[in-house]
Short mmCIF file of C-alpha atoms and ligand atoms in Angstrom, two decimals:
data_model
loop_
_atom_site.label_atom_id
_atom_site.label_comp_id
_atom_site.label_asym_id
_atom_site.label_seq_id
_atom_site.Cartn_x
_atom_site.Cartn_y
_atom_site.Cartn_z
CA MET A 1 137.80 321.19 143.89
CA GLY A 2 135.70 322.77 141.21
CA CYS A 3 136.29 323.46 137.59
CA GLY A 4 135.55 327.14 138.01
CA GLY A 5 131.96 326.82 136.94
CA THR A 6 132.76 327.23 133.30
CA GLU A 7 131.14 325.28 130.52
CA THR A 8 131.88 321.58 130.71
CA HIS A 9 133.77 320.16 127.79
CA SER A 10 132.03 317.13 126.40
CA PRO A 11 133.25 315.37 123.27
CA ALA A 12 130.65 314.51 120.67
CA GLY A 13 128.96 311.25 121.42
CA ALA A 14 131.44 310.00 124.02
CA GLY A 15 130.49 309.63 127.63
CA GLU A 16 134.05 309.27 128.77
CA GLU A 17 137.13 311.09 127.67
CA VAL A 18 140.74 310.02 127.60
CA SER A 19 143.21 312.87 127.98
CA GLU A 20 146.04 313.44 125.57
CA VAL A 21 148.51 312.57 128.33
CA GLN A 22 146.75 309.24 128.84
CA ALA A 23 146.60 308.63 125.10
CA ARG A 24 150.33 309.23 124.84
CA ALA A 25 151.01 306.88 127.77
CA LEU A 26 148.88 304.19 126.11
CA TYR A 27 150.68 304.68 122.82
CA ILE A 28 154.11 304.41 124.47
CA ARG A 29 153.05 301.30 126.37
CA LYS A 30 151.17 299.49 123.61
CA CYS A 31 152.44 300.72 120.29
CA SER A 32 155.91 302.27 120.46
CA LEU A 33 157.48 298.83 120.70
CA CYS A 34 156.87 298.39 116.98
CA HIS A 35 156.01 301.88 115.76
CA GLY A 36 158.44 303.92 117.87
CA ASP A 37 157.86 307.16 119.78
CA ASP A 38 157.36 309.07 116.55
CA GLY A 39 155.65 306.36 114.48
CA LYS A 40 158.72 305.81 112.33
CA LEU A 41 160.48 302.89 113.96
CA MET A 42 159.00 300.30 111.57
CA ALA A 43 160.01 297.34 113.75
CA SER A 44 158.45 293.93 113.05
CA LYS A 45 157.68 295.10 109.50
CA SER A 46 155.30 297.75 110.80
CA PRO A 47 154.51 300.66 108.47
CA ASP A 48 155.70 304.22 109.06
CA LEU A 49 152.72 305.86 110.78
CA SER A 50 153.79 309.32 109.62
CA LEU A 51 153.01 308.17 106.07
CA SER A 52 149.73 306.49 106.96
CA THR A 53 146.62 307.95 105.36
CA LEU A 54 144.18 305.60 107.04
CA ALA A 55 140.91 307.28 108.10
CA LEU A 56 139.99 307.43 111.79
CA ASP A 57 137.32 304.72 111.63
CA LYS A 58 139.72 302.39 109.79
CA ARG A 59 142.42 303.02 112.38
CA ILE A 60 139.97 302.31 115.18
CA ALA A 61 139.01 299.00 113.56
CA LEU A 62 142.63 298.05 112.95
CA ILE A 63 143.71 298.89 116.50
CA THR A 64 140.70 297.03 117.90
CA TYR A 65 141.09 293.84 115.90
CA GLY A 66 144.74 293.93 114.85
CA LYS A 67 146.14 292.95 111.47
CA GLY A 68 148.92 290.57 110.49
CA THR A 69 151.48 290.64 113.29
CA MET A 70 149.92 293.72 114.88
CA PRO A 71 148.02 292.66 118.01
CA GLY A 72 144.43 293.81 118.47
CA GLN A 73 143.58 295.72 121.63
CA LYS A 74 140.03 294.45 122.04
CA GLY A 75 139.54 293.50 125.70
CA LEU A 76 142.79 295.27 126.64
CA LEU A 77 141.77 298.86 125.97
CA ASN A 78 138.23 300.20 126.09
CA SER A 79 136.67 301.92 123.10
CA ALA A 80 137.41 305.43 124.42
CA GLU A 81 141.07 304.50 124.86
CA ILE A 82 141.29 302.96 121.39
CA ARG A 83 139.72 306.06 119.87
CA ALA A 84 142.12 308.32 121.79
CA VAL A 85 145.16 306.35 120.61
CA ALA A 86 143.83 306.33 117.04
CA ARG A 87 143.58 310.13 117.23
CA TYR A 88 146.94 310.48 118.94
CA ILE A 89 148.89 308.92 116.06
CA GLU A 90 147.64 311.60 113.65
CA ARG A 91 150.31 313.87 115.10
CA PHE A 92 152.98 311.78 113.38
CA ARG A 93 151.69 312.79 109.96
CA GLU A 94 153.70 315.39 108.11
C1 LIG B 101 153.93 293.78 117.36
C2 LIG B 101 154.16 295.02 116.62
C3 LIG B 101 153.05 296.06 116.61
C4 LIG B 101 152.44 296.67 117.69
C5 LIG B 101 152.69 296.44 119.16
C6 LIG B 101 151.51 297.63 117.12
N1 LIG B 101 151.55 297.59 115.75
FE1 LIG B 101 150.52 298.78 114.47
N2 LIG B 101 151.18 297.68 112.92
C7 LIG B 101 152.09 296.65 112.98
C8 LIG B 101 152.17 295.98 111.69
C9 LIG B 101 153.05 294.79 111.36
C10 LIG B 101 151.27 296.67 110.84
C11 LIG B 101 150.94 296.32 109.38
C12 LIG B 101 149.74 295.39 109.39
C13 LIG B 101 149.40 294.88 108.01
O1 LIG B 101 149.01 295.71 107.16
O2 LIG B 101 149.51 293.68 107.81
C14 LIG B 101 150.69 297.76 111.63
C15 LIG B 101 149.81 298.69 111.13
C16 LIG B 101 149.32 299.76 111.84
C17 LIG B 101 148.52 300.84 111.30
C18 LIG B 101 148.09 300.98 109.83
C19 LIG B 101 148.99 301.92 109.09
C20 LIG B 101 148.57 301.97 107.64
O3 LIG B 101 148.33 303.07 107.13
O4 LIG B 101 148.49 300.90 107.02
C21 LIG B 101 148.22 301.68 112.31
C22 LIG B 101 147.39 302.95 112.24
C23 LIG B 101 148.82 301.12 113.51
N3 LIG B 101 149.50 299.96 113.19
C24 LIG B 101 148.72 301.66 114.76
C25 LIG B 101 149.10 301.01 115.93
C26 LIG B 101 148.73 301.42 117.26
C27 LIG B 101 147.93 302.67 117.59
C28 LIG B 101 149.25 300.51 118.12
C29 LIG B 101 149.09 300.45 119.62
C30 LIG B 101 147.73 300.27 120.09
C31 LIG B 101 149.97 299.53 117.33
N4 LIG B 101 149.85 299.86 116.01
C32 LIG B 101 150.70 298.48 117.87
C33 LIG B 101 152.78 296.27 114.11
C34 LIG B 101 152.46 296.63 115.40
#
């Protein structure tokens, strides 16, 4: 099974990549409980992610360490997974 010998896609600085499908699965499993499939559920007093303007690095920190009643994912997800989920939720923005 080859990739057709075309140029390999490598993301800047990351040795490992998490696909969008995996990122979505992680989001559904870890985040949709409070934030909903579209980021707008707002359960457990969580903010509407479609209105969030938090920068990527801030989101990564927040997802890693948690905040208030939001649980941190440190030790549960690796850094590539956390980054992928942090990117994934940008799609909720309008
Ligand atoms: C137990 C409920 C819960 C779960 C599960 C949860 N969150 Fe949250 N989330 C919250 C709450 C509550 C806040 C507000 C924290 C605060 O500011 O005190 C928040 C805040 C955020 C914010 C900041 C939004 C902003 O602009 O202020 C982001 C981004 C976010 N969550 C993403 C995620 C992601 C990604 C996951 C999955 C890895 C996740 N959350 C899982 C409850 C949750």
